[in-house]
Each structure stands twice: as structure tokens, then as C-alpha cells.
Amino acid sequence: MFTFCCVFSSATLAQYDKPAEPADSSQAAKPDFSMTASYIEACSCDMFCPCYFNNHSTMHGDMQYCRANLVLKVDTGYYKSTKLDGAKVWVSTDLGSDWATGKDSWVVMTFDPSDTPEQKAALSDILGQLYPFKWQKAATDTAAFSWNVDETTGVAHAKMNNGKGEVALERVAGTNPNQEIVIPNLKYWEAQSNNGFRMWKTKVENYSGQGHEFEYKGTNGFLITITFSGKATPNPAD
């Protein structure tokens, strides 16, 4: 299960804005894994995420951090012979004050109990590659949680059943009331593609677990669906 911790520490965030390397003949075959996943995501910053345009977190008073909940549901996907459809993971994190070293950073990946052991191992490897960061502290947990986006009312909501995590977003009205605000042409970490960052402002987001605790209201939030594929990490740890 700690493939997640090991892989996450293998690269820096600065890598995520580099252009993809050209595929060679050895990569022409079907990838070891591929997933399309939808997110309800929120962080401590004002809209929109300055992290996507800088190599450091934002100053909040006299402290520098980016605390966030990234709640994902796999729409379709596989990892070798393991089917990932419907698997859910809640990623709580602080990117810390120094992205080059991972100083002050931490991450907790919480699996839903419905995830099978094979899905957990697969998602640990996949997310470790999707978010290549030098985390100072990394841990895993298990907790049931809901995940729902209501397109009619313009409300998105994810909540841990134990009350230790919640993200509630509401759609932001644009100048055209029939068209929501979307930021296209912006890379989401290492994902090869996404459907654009849909600006749904945070009503509330919080997390309490593994020695970490935060809560924010009225901050940055968005919905996004990403597609990510690649090669499995050789000989991942159990």
C-alpha cells in the first residue's frame, strides 16, 4: 500500500508543466493503466488556483501553504487486469512552503471501503504518478464517503461518513447564465487531457485526520474530469 508514498516522492511538481515526451516504439502498445476520473476539488486559496501559474504556494498571512481536498471518482479505467470503474479516493494535502524540497508538505490518501485491495494498490501507483511530488509526510486511510454533482441545482458535494472531511461547491454564474465559467487549455498535473476547470466556488471544505486539520469557506473550488494513462511502476511495494 505504500507504493503511493514511495512513488509520490520520486519527482518534483516542477515536472508537471513540461511537454510530454514523444512516444517511442516501446510505448506504442496498450498502456498498463488508463483512467478517466471526475473530481470535486477545493483548496485554501482564492479563485483561481495560483499554484497552476507559480512554483510555490501562496502566502496566507505570515504562512505559505496550499491545503486542499481532491475527491475523485473513477468513471472508467483499468490497471493491468484490475477494473477501476466506480473506485473512489479522497486526497487531502498541503503542498507546503517549498515545492523543490517538499518542506512542510503532507498528503493523506483515503480509500472508500468499497475499493478492493487490488484497486487500492492500482490507484496508489496511478496517483503516485499523476501527482509526482516530494511529500515530507505521506499516509493512507480508509473511510466511507459520498460523491455527488447535481447539475440541475448547481451543487457539488462530497462528505466522509465519519464527519472528518467535507467539500461543498456551488456553480458560479457567468455573464451568460446558460453557460458556466470554464478554464480550458490548462494542464492538470500529469494528466494527458481534461475537460477544463469548471469554476464552482467553495461553500465549505474541511479535513481532520492523521494529525492534520483545516477548514475554509468561500475559497477556490472546481470540477474537472481528467484522462490519465501510463506504465505501471516496476515491482511496486505491497
Short mmCIF file of C-alpha atoms in Angstrom, two decimals:
data_model
loop_
_atom_site.label_atom_id
_atom_site.label_comp_id
_atom_site.label_asym_id
_atom_site.label_seq_id
_atom_site.Cartn_x
_atom_site.Cartn_y
_atom_site.Cartn_z
CA MET A 1 0.00 0.00 0.00
CA PHE A 2 2.89 2.38 0.47
CA THR A 3 3.69 2.39 -3.25
CA PHE A 4 1.80 5.68 -3.00
CA CYS A 5 4.30 7.16 -0.56
CA CYS A 6 7.34 5.93 -2.45
CA VAL A 7 6.22 6.99 -5.91
CA PHE A 8 4.98 10.38 -4.72
CA SER A 9 8.49 11.21 -3.55
CA SER A 10 10.14 10.34 -6.85
CA ALA A 11 9.79 13.68 -8.66
CA THR A 12 9.07 17.35 -8.13
CA LEU A 13 5.98 19.32 -9.02
CA ALA A 14 8.02 21.35 -11.49
CA GLN A 15 7.87 18.38 -13.84
CA TYR A 16 4.12 18.66 -14.39
CA ASP A 17 4.33 21.60 -16.77
CA LYS A 18 6.89 20.01 -19.08
CA PRO A 19 5.69 18.88 -22.52
CA ALA A 20 5.07 15.18 -22.86
CA GLU A 21 7.97 13.17 -24.22
CA PRO A 22 7.45 11.78 -27.74
CA ALA A 23 6.19 8.24 -27.71
CA ASP A 24 8.68 5.63 -28.87
CA SER A 25 8.02 2.24 -30.39
CA SER A 26 8.07 0.53 -26.99
CA GLN A 27 5.18 2.75 -25.85
CA ALA A 28 3.01 2.09 -28.87
CA ALA A 29 1.32 -0.88 -27.18
CA LYS A 30 -1.71 -0.58 -24.92
CA PRO A 31 -0.75 1.24 -21.70
CA ASP A 32 -0.59 -0.70 -18.43
CA PHE A 33 -3.23 1.60 -16.97
CA SER A 34 -5.74 4.16 -18.12
CA MET A 35 -8.47 6.00 -16.25
CA THR A 36 -10.99 8.76 -16.74
CA ALA A 37 -11.80 10.30 -13.35
CA SER A 38 -14.05 13.14 -12.19
CA TYR A 39 -13.15 15.43 -9.30
CA ILE A 40 -14.80 17.63 -6.71
CA GLU A 41 -11.83 19.76 -5.64
CA ALA A 42 -11.24 22.69 -3.29
CA CYS A 43 -8.29 24.46 -1.71
CA SER A 44 -7.37 27.24 0.71
CA CYS A 45 -6.56 29.83 -1.99
CA ASP A 46 -8.77 32.49 -3.55
CA MET A 47 -10.12 31.69 -7.01
CA PHE A 48 -8.43 30.65 -9.21
CA CYS A 49 -5.53 28.36 -8.10
CA PRO A 50 -2.33 30.45 -8.25
CA CYS A 51 -0.43 27.16 -7.86
CA TYR A 52 -1.02 26.42 -11.55
CA PHE A 53 0.95 29.53 -12.51
CA ASN A 54 3.73 29.50 -9.90
CA ASN A 55 6.31 27.11 -8.48
CA HIS A 56 5.38 27.82 -4.87
CA SER A 57 2.35 28.03 -2.61
CA THR A 58 0.53 31.25 -1.74
CA MET A 59 1.20 33.35 1.35
CA HIS A 60 -1.67 33.27 3.86
CA GLY A 61 -0.79 35.92 6.42
CA ASP A 62 2.74 35.01 7.51
CA MET A 63 2.44 31.37 6.40
CA GLN A 64 2.93 29.77 2.98
CA TYR A 65 0.76 26.77 2.14
CA CYS A 66 -1.88 25.25 -0.14
CA ARG A 67 -4.29 22.97 1.73
CA ALA A 68 -6.75 21.06 -0.38
CA ASN A 69 -9.17 18.18 -0.79
CA LEU A 70 -9.15 16.36 -4.14
CA VAL A 71 -12.08 13.96 -4.17
CA LEU A 72 -12.12 11.71 -7.21
CA LYS A 73 -14.39 9.04 -8.64
CA VAL A 74 -13.14 6.81 -11.44
CA ASP A 75 -15.65 6.91 -14.29
CA THR A 76 -13.91 4.20 -16.33
CA GLY A 77 -10.49 2.68 -16.01
CA TYR A 78 -8.21 -0.31 -15.62
CA TYR A 79 -4.81 -1.17 -14.20
CA LYS A 80 -3.49 -4.26 -15.97
CA SER A 81 -6.27 -6.80 -15.29
CA THR A 82 -7.94 -4.78 -12.50
CA LYS A 83 -11.09 -2.86 -13.38
CA LEU A 84 -11.26 0.57 -11.70
CA ASP A 85 -14.77 1.73 -12.66
CA GLY A 86 -16.51 3.32 -9.67
CA ALA A 87 -13.48 3.34 -7.34
CA LYS A 88 -13.26 6.44 -5.11
CA VAL A 89 -10.31 8.16 -3.40
CA TRP A 90 -10.17 11.25 -1.19
CA VAL A 91 -6.80 13.06 -1.30
CA SER A 92 -6.18 15.61 1.46
CA THR A 93 -2.98 17.60 1.28
CA ASP A 94 -0.85 20.64 1.98
CA LEU A 95 1.71 21.43 -0.72
CA GLY A 96 3.85 23.12 1.91
CA SER A 97 6.16 26.10 1.55
CA ASP A 98 8.90 24.84 -0.77
CA TRP A 99 7.95 22.71 -3.77
CA ALA A 100 11.56 21.93 -4.65
CA THR A 101 12.10 20.10 -1.35
CA GLY A 102 8.54 19.34 -0.21
CA LYS A 103 9.18 21.26 3.02
CA ASP A 104 6.12 21.40 5.31
CA SER A 105 4.09 19.27 2.87
CA TRP A 106 1.89 16.28 3.64
CA VAL A 107 -0.71 14.09 1.93
CA VAL A 108 -3.28 11.55 3.10
CA MET A 109 -4.98 9.29 0.57
CA THR A 110 -8.28 7.96 1.98
CA PHE A 111 -9.83 4.98 0.21
CA ASP A 112 -13.53 4.23 0.27
CA PRO A 113 -14.21 0.80 1.88
CA SER A 114 -15.85 -0.32 -1.37
CA ASP A 115 -12.44 -0.19 -3.09
CA THR A 116 -10.96 -3.67 -3.40
CA PRO A 117 -7.35 -4.41 -2.32
CA GLU A 118 -6.41 -4.66 -5.99
CA GLN A 119 -7.99 -1.29 -6.76
CA LYS A 120 -6.21 0.32 -3.80
CA ALA A 121 -2.83 -0.97 -4.96
CA ALA A 122 -3.55 0.15 -8.53
CA LEU A 123 -4.70 3.62 -7.52
CA SER A 124 -1.71 4.05 -5.22
CA ASP A 125 0.58 3.60 -8.21
CA ILE A 126 -1.55 5.68 -10.60
CA LEU A 127 -1.95 8.64 -8.24
CA GLY A 128 1.71 8.48 -7.31
CA GLN A 129 2.49 9.10 -10.97
CA LEU A 130 -0.29 11.64 -11.50
CA TYR A 131 0.95 13.75 -8.56
CA PRO A 132 4.78 13.49 -8.64
CA PHE A 133 5.70 15.49 -5.56
CA LYS A 134 8.32 15.23 -2.82
CA TRP A 135 5.94 14.87 0.10
CA GLN A 136 7.51 15.30 3.52
CA LYS A 137 4.79 13.13 5.08
CA ALA A 138 2.52 10.64 3.32
CA ALA A 139 -0.13 8.30 4.71
CA THR A 140 -3.18 6.27 3.73
CA ASP A 141 -6.54 5.81 5.44
CA THR A 142 -9.97 4.24 4.91
CA ALA A 143 -13.33 5.97 5.32
CA ALA A 144 -16.66 5.78 3.52
CA PHE A 145 -17.70 8.95 1.71
CA SER A 146 -20.36 10.24 -0.65
CA TRP A 147 -19.69 11.92 -4.01
CA ASN A 148 -22.41 13.80 -5.91
CA VAL A 149 -22.68 16.54 -8.53
CA ASP A 150 -26.17 17.95 -9.14
CA GLU A 151 -26.07 19.73 -12.48
CA THR A 152 -29.66 20.95 -12.05
CA THR A 153 -29.18 22.81 -8.77
CA GLY A 154 -25.51 23.63 -9.38
CA VAL A 155 -24.30 21.99 -6.18
CA ALA A 156 -21.44 19.51 -5.79
CA HIS A 157 -20.94 17.68 -2.51
CA ALA A 158 -18.56 15.10 -1.09
CA LYS A 159 -18.59 14.11 2.57
CA MET A 160 -16.94 11.49 4.74
CA ASN A 161 -19.46 9.46 6.72
CA ASN A 162 -17.34 9.88 9.86
CA GLY A 163 -17.59 13.68 9.58
CA LYS A 164 -13.84 14.16 9.16
CA GLY A 165 -13.95 15.60 5.64
CA GLU A 166 -16.35 17.62 3.50
CA VAL A 167 -16.29 19.60 0.26
CA ALA A 168 -19.33 21.56 -0.92
CA LEU A 169 -19.20 23.64 -4.09
CA GLU A 170 -21.72 25.85 -5.87
CA ARG A 171 -21.71 26.81 -9.52
CA VAL A 172 -20.58 30.37 -10.34
CA ALA A 173 -22.77 32.32 -12.76
CA GLY A 174 -21.08 33.79 -15.82
CA THR A 175 -22.16 36.73 -17.96
CA ASN A 176 -24.23 34.22 -19.93
CA PRO A 177 -26.47 32.45 -17.38
CA ASN A 178 -26.76 29.46 -19.70
CA GLN A 179 -23.00 28.89 -19.85
CA GLU A 180 -20.81 28.11 -16.87
CA ILE A 181 -17.30 29.50 -16.33
CA VAL A 182 -14.65 27.09 -17.61
CA ILE A 183 -10.87 27.47 -17.92
CA PRO A 184 -9.65 25.39 -20.89
CA ASN A 185 -6.14 24.73 -22.18
CA LEU A 186 -4.63 24.31 -18.71
CA LYS A 187 -2.76 21.17 -17.69
CA TYR A 188 -3.93 19.22 -14.63
CA TRP A 189 -0.78 17.78 -13.08
CA GLU A 190 0.45 14.86 -15.26
CA ALA A 191 -2.92 14.03 -16.87
CA GLN A 192 -2.77 13.89 -20.65
CA SER A 193 -6.12 15.66 -21.06
CA ASN A 194 -9.03 17.24 -19.20
CA ASN A 195 -12.41 18.79 -19.97
CA GLY A 196 -11.50 22.18 -18.50
CA PHE A 197 -11.58 23.58 -14.96
CA ARG A 198 -15.23 24.24 -14.16
CA MET A 199 -15.37 27.12 -11.66
CA TRP A 200 -17.65 26.03 -8.80
CA LYS A 201 -16.75 28.14 -5.75
CA THR A 202 -16.28 26.50 -2.36
CA LYS A 203 -19.08 26.85 0.19
CA VAL A 204 -17.06 24.83 2.69
CA GLU A 205 -14.13 22.42 2.70
CA ASN A 206 -12.56 20.76 5.67
CA TYR A 207 -10.47 17.79 6.75
CA SER A 208 -9.45 16.34 10.10
CA GLY A 209 -7.29 13.23 10.28
CA GLN A 210 -3.80 11.76 10.64
CA GLY A 211 -2.78 14.74 12.80
CA HIS A 212 -3.94 17.37 10.27
CA GLU A 213 -6.88 19.75 10.45
CA PHE A 214 -8.18 22.67 8.35
CA GLU A 215 -11.41 24.36 7.28
CA TYR A 216 -12.13 27.08 4.69
CA LYS A 217 -15.19 28.80 3.27
CA GLY A 218 -15.62 30.89 0.12
CA THR A 219 -12.31 29.79 -1.40
CA ASN A 220 -11.23 28.22 -4.67
CA GLY A 221 -13.14 25.23 -6.00
CA PHE A 222 -13.67 23.48 -9.29
CA LEU A 223 -14.94 20.36 -11.03
CA ILE A 224 -12.82 18.59 -13.61
CA THR A 225 -12.70 15.29 -15.50
CA ILE A 226 -9.24 14.06 -16.48
CA THR A 227 -7.81 11.20 -18.53
CA PHE A 228 -4.51 9.67 -17.48
CA SER A 229 -2.66 6.61 -18.73
CA GLY A 230 0.81 5.15 -18.49
CA LYS A 231 3.07 2.30 -17.45
CA ALA A 232 2.85 0.50 -14.14
CA THR A 233 5.69 1.08 -11.70
CA PRO A 234 8.03 -1.95 -11.80
CA ASN A 235 7.84 -4.17 -8.72
CA PRO A 236 5.65 -1.87 -6.60
CA ALA A 237 5.77 -2.39 -2.83
CA ASP A 238 2.90 -4.21 -1.14
#
